[in-house]
N, CA, C and O atoms as a DFTB+ gen file, in Angstrom:
364 C
 N C O
     1  1      21.308      -5.347     -14.821
     2  2      20.617      -5.467     -13.851
     3  2      20.423      -3.969     -13.444
     4  3      21.206      -3.047     -13.216
     5  1      18.854      -4.119     -13.444
     6  2      18.076      -2.862     -12.722
     7  2      17.852      -2.699     -11.270
     8  3      18.065      -3.727     -10.627
     9  1      17.440      -1.567     -10.530
    10  2      17.034      -1.696      -9.617
    11  2      15.604      -1.959      -9.176
    12  3      14.640      -1.195      -9.185
    13  1      15.699      -3.205      -8.793
    14  2      14.168      -3.691      -8.497
    15  2      13.259      -3.136      -7.052
    16  3      13.753      -2.607      -6.057
    17  1      12.177      -3.364      -7.237
    18  2      11.339      -2.803      -6.136
    19  2      11.524      -3.666      -4.918
    20  3      11.603      -4.891      -5.017
    21  1      11.593      -3.019      -3.751
    22  2      11.418      -3.744      -2.511
    23  2      10.278      -4.576      -2.695
    24  3       9.469      -4.235      -3.558
    25  1      10.052      -5.720      -1.961
    26  2       8.735      -6.414      -2.065
    27  2       7.569      -5.713      -1.188
    28  3       6.385      -5.985      -1.389
    29  1       8.014      -4.740      -0.145
    30  2       7.107      -4.256       0.099
    31  2       6.240      -3.137      -0.779
    32  3       5.057      -2.889      -0.542
    33  1       6.928      -2.577      -1.708
    34  2       6.671      -1.665      -2.327
    35  2       5.621      -2.402      -3.353
    36  3       4.643      -1.784      -3.775
    37  1       5.871      -3.687      -3.708
    38  2       5.252      -4.562      -4.375
    39  2       3.865      -5.212      -3.927
    40  3       2.881      -5.499      -4.609
    41  1       4.082      -5.337      -2.690
    42  2       3.205      -5.830      -2.020
    43  2       1.910      -4.790      -2.026
    44  3       0.768      -5.161      -2.296
    45  1       2.308      -3.303      -1.654
    46  2       1.386      -2.348      -1.930
    47  2       0.329      -2.527      -3.160
    48  3      -0.896      -2.412      -3.190
    49  1       1.242      -2.837      -4.110
    50  2       0.104      -3.025      -5.376
    51  2      -1.052      -3.777      -5.256
    52  3      -2.168      -3.501      -5.695
    53  1      -0.604      -5.020      -4.453
    54  2      -1.639      -6.150      -4.576
    55  2      -2.862      -5.631      -3.612
    56  3      -3.993      -6.049      -3.859
    57  1      -2.664      -4.767      -2.565
    58  2      -3.436      -4.398      -1.629
    59  2      -4.818      -3.545      -2.067
    60  3      -4.598      -2.500      -2.679
    61  1      -6.236      -3.898      -1.807
    62  2      -7.081      -2.977      -2.195
    63  2      -7.170      -1.700      -1.652
    64  3      -7.045      -1.469      -0.450
    65  1      -7.413      -0.749      -2.629
    66  2      -7.347       0.762      -2.058
    67  2      -8.333       0.720      -0.512
    68  3      -9.397       0.147      -0.276
    69  1      -7.635       1.408       0.177
    70  2      -8.511       1.730       1.283
    71  2      -8.088       0.858       2.383
    72  3      -8.217       1.294       3.527
    73  1      -7.486      -0.592       2.155
    74  2      -7.239      -1.811       3.166
    75  2      -6.025      -1.035       3.978
    76  3      -5.057      -0.529       3.409
    77  1      -6.227      -1.029       5.296
    78  2      -5.304      -0.353       6.437
    79  2      -4.023      -1.386       6.620
    80  3      -4.118      -2.556       6.250
    81  1      -3.108      -0.987       7.077
    82  2      -2.238      -1.807       7.572
    83  2      -2.394      -2.538       8.535
    84  3      -1.820      -3.623       8.627
    85  1      -3.241      -2.046       9.466
    86  2      -3.896      -2.712      10.730
    87  2      -4.690      -4.168      10.230
    88  3      -4.513      -5.315      10.640
    89  1      -5.697      -3.612       9.110
    90  2      -6.621      -4.764       8.676
    91  2      -5.756      -5.821       8.180
    92  3      -5.826      -6.940       8.688
    93  1      -4.682      -5.486       6.922
    94  2      -3.597      -6.540       6.618
    95  2      -3.069      -7.324       7.434
    96  3      -3.005      -8.550       7.341
    97  1      -2.584      -6.505       8.445
    98  2      -1.709      -7.159       9.474
    99  2      -2.551      -8.300      10.376
   100  3      -2.027      -9.315      10.836
   101  1      -3.795      -7.973      10.518
   102  2      -4.595      -8.916      11.113
   103  2      -4.700     -10.090      10.366
   104  3      -4.472     -11.200      10.847
   105  1      -5.069      -9.871       9.096
   106  2      -5.322     -10.848       8.142
   107  2      -4.093     -11.969       7.860
   108  3      -4.214     -13.188       7.735
   109  1      -2.870     -11.148       7.803
   110  2      -1.569     -11.987       8.016
   111  2      -1.515     -12.630       9.321
   112  3      -0.793     -13.627       9.300
   113  1      -2.097     -12.358      10.556
   114  2      -1.494     -12.855      11.703
   115  2      -0.077     -12.280      12.105
   116  3       0.750     -13.006      12.656
   117  1       0.150     -11.097      11.845
   118  2       1.428     -10.366      12.280
   119  2       1.061      -9.114      12.844
   120  3      -0.084      -8.680      12.711
   121  1       2.083      -8.406      13.561
   122  2       2.044      -7.069      14.093
   123  2       1.663      -6.073      12.755
   124  3       1.977      -6.162      11.568
   125  1       0.939      -5.206      13.418
   126  2       1.264      -3.783      12.472
   127  2       2.337      -3.363      12.294
   128  3       2.674      -3.018      11.162
   129  1       3.314      -3.255      13.524
   130  2       4.745      -2.714      13.128
   131  2       5.748      -3.389      12.294
   132  3       6.667      -2.877      11.654
   133  1       5.329      -4.955      12.437
   134  2       6.227      -5.562      11.306
   135  2       5.718      -5.646       9.997
   136  3       6.412      -6.210       9.151
   137  1       4.732      -5.225       9.718
   138  2       3.914      -5.363       8.288
   139  2       4.249      -3.945       7.842
   140  3       4.380      -3.703       6.643
   141  1       4.375      -3.107       8.667
   142  2       4.720      -1.264       8.307
   143  2       5.979      -1.459       7.882
   144  3       6.260      -0.940       6.802
   145  1       6.947      -2.168       8.532
   146  2       8.531      -2.237       8.420
   147  2       8.650      -2.976       7.002
   148  3       9.496      -2.496       6.248
   149  1       8.046      -3.889       6.615
   150  2       7.994      -4.500       5.271
   151  2       7.770      -3.307       4.033
   152  3       8.553      -2.823       3.216
   153  1       6.469      -3.109       4.280
   154  2       5.634      -2.161       3.328
   155  2       6.555      -0.927       3.186
   156  3       6.818      -0.569       2.038
   157  1       7.061      -0.257       4.201
   158  2       8.138       0.900       3.741
   159  2       9.558       0.562       3.660
   160  3      10.398       1.329       4.129
   161  1       9.849      -0.436       3.147
   162  2      11.185      -1.114       2.898
   163  2      12.306      -1.140       3.811
   164  3      13.491      -1.144       3.480
   165  1      11.687      -1.162       5.370
   166  2      12.730      -1.043       6.389
   167  2      13.184      -2.415       6.921
   168  3      14.244      -2.523       7.538
   169  1      12.352      -3.491       6.672
   170  2      12.648      -4.824       6.981
   171  2      12.499      -5.577       5.554
   172  3      11.816      -5.234       4.588
   173  1      13.383      -6.764       5.717
   174  2      13.525      -7.647       4.353
   175  2      12.225      -8.734       4.557
   176  3      11.743      -8.835       5.685
   177  1      11.789      -9.373       3.674
   178  2      10.684     -10.418       3.590
   179  2      11.289     -11.650       3.986
   180  3      12.078     -12.249       3.255
   181  1      10.907     -12.090       5.241
   182  2      11.347     -13.183       5.834
   183  2      10.400     -14.272       5.048
   184  3       9.312     -14.028       4.528
   185  1      11.135     -15.631       5.094
   186  2      10.434     -16.838       4.838
   187  2       8.798     -16.929       5.148
   188  3       7.842     -16.997       4.376
   189  1       8.867     -16.903       6.428
   190  2       7.385     -16.759       6.948
   191  2       6.544     -15.658       6.551
   192  3       5.407     -15.958       6.187
   193  1       6.881     -14.426       6.548
   194  2       6.238     -13.623       5.820
   195  2       5.921     -14.042       4.208
   196  3       4.799     -13.796       3.765
   197  1       6.613     -14.476       3.620
   198  2       6.403     -14.606       2.114
   199  2       5.234     -15.795       2.109
   200  3       4.286     -15.725       1.327
   201  1       5.368     -16.742       2.925
   202  2       4.304     -17.682       2.972
   203  2       2.846     -16.806       3.384
   204  3       1.910     -16.697       2.591
   205  1       2.847     -16.336       4.482
   206  2       1.385     -15.366       4.752
   207  2       1.044     -14.654       3.422
   208  3      -0.007     -14.800       2.797
   209  1       2.209     -13.770       3.042
   210  2       1.840     -12.999       1.912
   211  2       1.450     -13.635       0.679
   212  3       0.495     -13.105       0.112
   213  1       1.973     -14.664       0.120
   214  2       1.784     -15.661      -0.532
   215  2       0.134     -16.133      -0.610
   216  3      -0.654     -16.031      -1.551
   217  1      -0.070     -16.720       0.843
   218  2      -1.386     -17.191       0.954
   219  2      -2.589     -15.704       0.812
   220  3      -3.668     -15.763       0.223
   221  1      -2.160     -14.756       1.352
   222  2      -3.082     -13.543       1.291
   223  2      -3.534     -13.201      -0.021
   224  3      -4.705     -13.092      -0.385
   225  1      -2.086     -12.979      -0.963
   226  2      -2.423     -12.546      -2.504
   227  2      -2.782     -13.788      -3.358
   228  3      -3.166     -13.583      -4.509
   229  1      -2.687     -15.106      -2.880
   230  2      -2.771     -16.368      -3.840
   231  2      -1.543     -16.335      -4.785
   232  3      -1.593     -16.494      -6.004
   233  1      -0.508     -16.119      -4.092
   234  2       0.845     -16.204      -5.194
   235  2       1.536     -17.133      -4.299
   236  3       1.245     -17.736      -3.266
   237  1       2.751     -17.014      -5.211
   238  2       3.848     -18.138      -4.654
   239  2       4.504     -17.328      -3.576
   240  3       4.449     -16.100      -3.644
   241  1       5.260     -18.058      -2.363
   242  2       6.067     -17.196      -1.447
   243  2       7.393     -17.220      -2.103
   244  3       8.277     -16.443      -1.743
   245  1       7.575     -18.136      -3.112
   246  2       9.067     -18.111      -3.655
   247  2       9.241     -16.722      -4.486
   248  3      10.204     -15.955      -4.475
   249  1       7.903     -16.619      -5.280
   250  2       7.979     -15.117      -6.027
   251  2       8.558     -13.642      -4.866
   252  3       9.329     -12.698      -5.034
   253  1       7.797     -14.062      -3.842
   254  2       8.190     -12.789      -2.733
   255  2       9.663     -12.811      -2.248
   256  3      10.316     -11.772      -2.150
   257  1      10.272     -14.311      -1.881
   258  2      11.501     -14.295      -1.683
   259  2      12.425     -14.173      -2.585
   260  3      13.485     -13.612      -2.308
   261  1      12.153     -14.718      -3.909
   262  2      12.838     -14.170      -5.163
   263  2      13.093     -12.831      -5.461
   264  3      14.132     -12.563      -6.063
   265  1      12.247     -11.866      -5.109
   266  2      11.967     -10.504      -5.225
   267  2      13.137      -9.766      -4.008
   268  3      14.104      -9.037      -4.229
   269  1      12.718     -10.169      -2.997
   270  2      13.856     -10.038      -1.868
   271  2      15.008     -10.170      -2.207
   272  3      15.781      -9.268      -1.883
   273  1      15.471     -11.197      -2.885
   274  2      16.686     -11.600      -3.172
   275  2      17.391     -10.801      -4.168
   276  3      18.614     -10.671      -4.112
   277  1      16.650     -10.235      -5.116
   278  2      17.191      -9.737      -6.055
   279  2      17.169      -7.815      -5.753
   280  3      17.653      -6.947      -6.480
   281  1      16.568      -7.681      -4.683
   282  2      16.814      -6.393      -4.218
   283  2      17.893      -6.438      -3.167
   284  3      18.718      -5.536      -3.019
   285  1      17.856      -7.225      -2.650
   286  2      19.091      -7.403      -1.634
   287  2      20.469      -7.551      -2.576
   288  3      21.313      -6.712      -2.261
   289  1      20.733      -8.128      -3.283
   290  2      21.757      -8.356      -4.326
   291  2      22.050      -6.842      -5.119
   292  3      23.225      -6.504      -5.268
   293  1      21.028      -6.018      -5.582
   294  2      20.947      -4.624      -6.197
   295  2      21.614      -4.119      -5.026
   296  3      22.774      -3.806      -5.295
   297  1      21.274      -3.910      -3.725
   298  2      21.765      -3.359      -2.646
   299  2      23.263      -3.457      -2.559
   300  3      24.059      -2.518      -2.539
   301  1      23.468      -4.488      -2.520
   302  2      24.763      -5.167      -2.109
   303  2      25.865      -4.776      -3.508
   304  3      27.081      -4.613      -3.403
   305  1      25.231      -4.707      -4.512
   306  2      26.318      -4.584      -5.807
   307  2      26.496      -3.221      -5.831
   308  3      27.429      -2.842      -6.539
   309  1      25.640      -2.084      -5.053
   310  2      26.135      -0.752      -5.057
   311  2      27.088      -0.512      -4.001
   312  3      27.450       0.620      -3.682
   313  1      27.453      -1.464      -3.515
   314  2      28.612      -0.916      -2.272
   315  2      30.040      -1.637      -2.710
   316  3      30.141      -2.671      -3.371
   317  1      30.878      -1.010      -2.293
   318  2      32.294      -1.628      -2.711
   319  2      32.371      -2.869      -2.338
   320  3      31.774      -3.316      -1.358
   321  1      33.209      -3.613      -3.187
   322  2      33.182      -5.210      -3.176
   323  2      34.109      -5.351      -1.932
   324  3      35.012      -4.578      -1.611
   325  1      33.663      -6.629      -1.213
   326  2      34.712      -6.882      -0.169
   327  2      35.803      -7.729      -0.524
   328  3      35.656      -8.543      -1.436
   329  1      37.110      -7.607       0.224
   330  2      38.225      -8.140       0.005
   331  2      38.016      -9.731       0.654
   332  3      37.724     -10.081       1.797
   333  1      38.242     -10.370      -0.341
   334  2      38.173     -11.763      -0.174
   335  2      39.025     -12.713      -0.852
   336  3      39.112     -12.708      -2.079
   337  1      39.764     -13.665       0.000
   338  2      40.856     -14.436      -0.850
   339  2      40.128     -15.718      -1.036
   340  3      39.859     -16.508      -0.131
   341  1      39.803     -15.865      -2.420
   342  2      39.121     -16.975      -3.105
   343  2      39.927     -18.391      -2.682
   344  3      41.130     -18.288      -2.440
   345  1      39.352     -19.576      -2.598
   346  2      39.732     -20.917      -2.158
   347  2      40.452     -21.114      -3.703
   348  3      40.190     -20.550      -4.766
   349  1      41.702     -22.393      -3.293
   350  2      42.412     -22.817      -4.501
   351  2      41.958     -23.950      -4.891
   352  3      41.912     -24.817      -4.018
   353  1      41.614     -24.220      -5.902
   354  2      41.043     -25.511      -6.524
   355  2      42.304     -26.444      -6.517
   356  3      43.387     -26.112      -6.996
   357  1      42.074     -27.497      -5.994
   358  2      42.752     -28.692      -6.022
   359  2      42.563     -29.676      -7.112
   360  3      41.398     -29.910      -7.433
   361  1      43.497     -30.278      -7.722
   362  2      43.461     -30.989      -8.853
   363  2      42.923     -32.566      -8.558
   364  3      42.826     -33.369      -9.486
């Protein structure tokens, strides 16, 4: 597994050059602050945001959420494993 890009970083590649965060947020119907946090990797991609971005970019919301999941798993895999007591299987 490699270090995947945060969905906000991927979204930046979809936006036309010169399109401001403000204009993009208005098109999405979200606050500028919320979009800025996603674009800068400080907030996760929610299902609602994935739907909006999918509509904006004509891509699937599932692809945005899959990207978020891959990024989250990568980040978590870099931390010490939690101590968990597994369930015992019953016959």
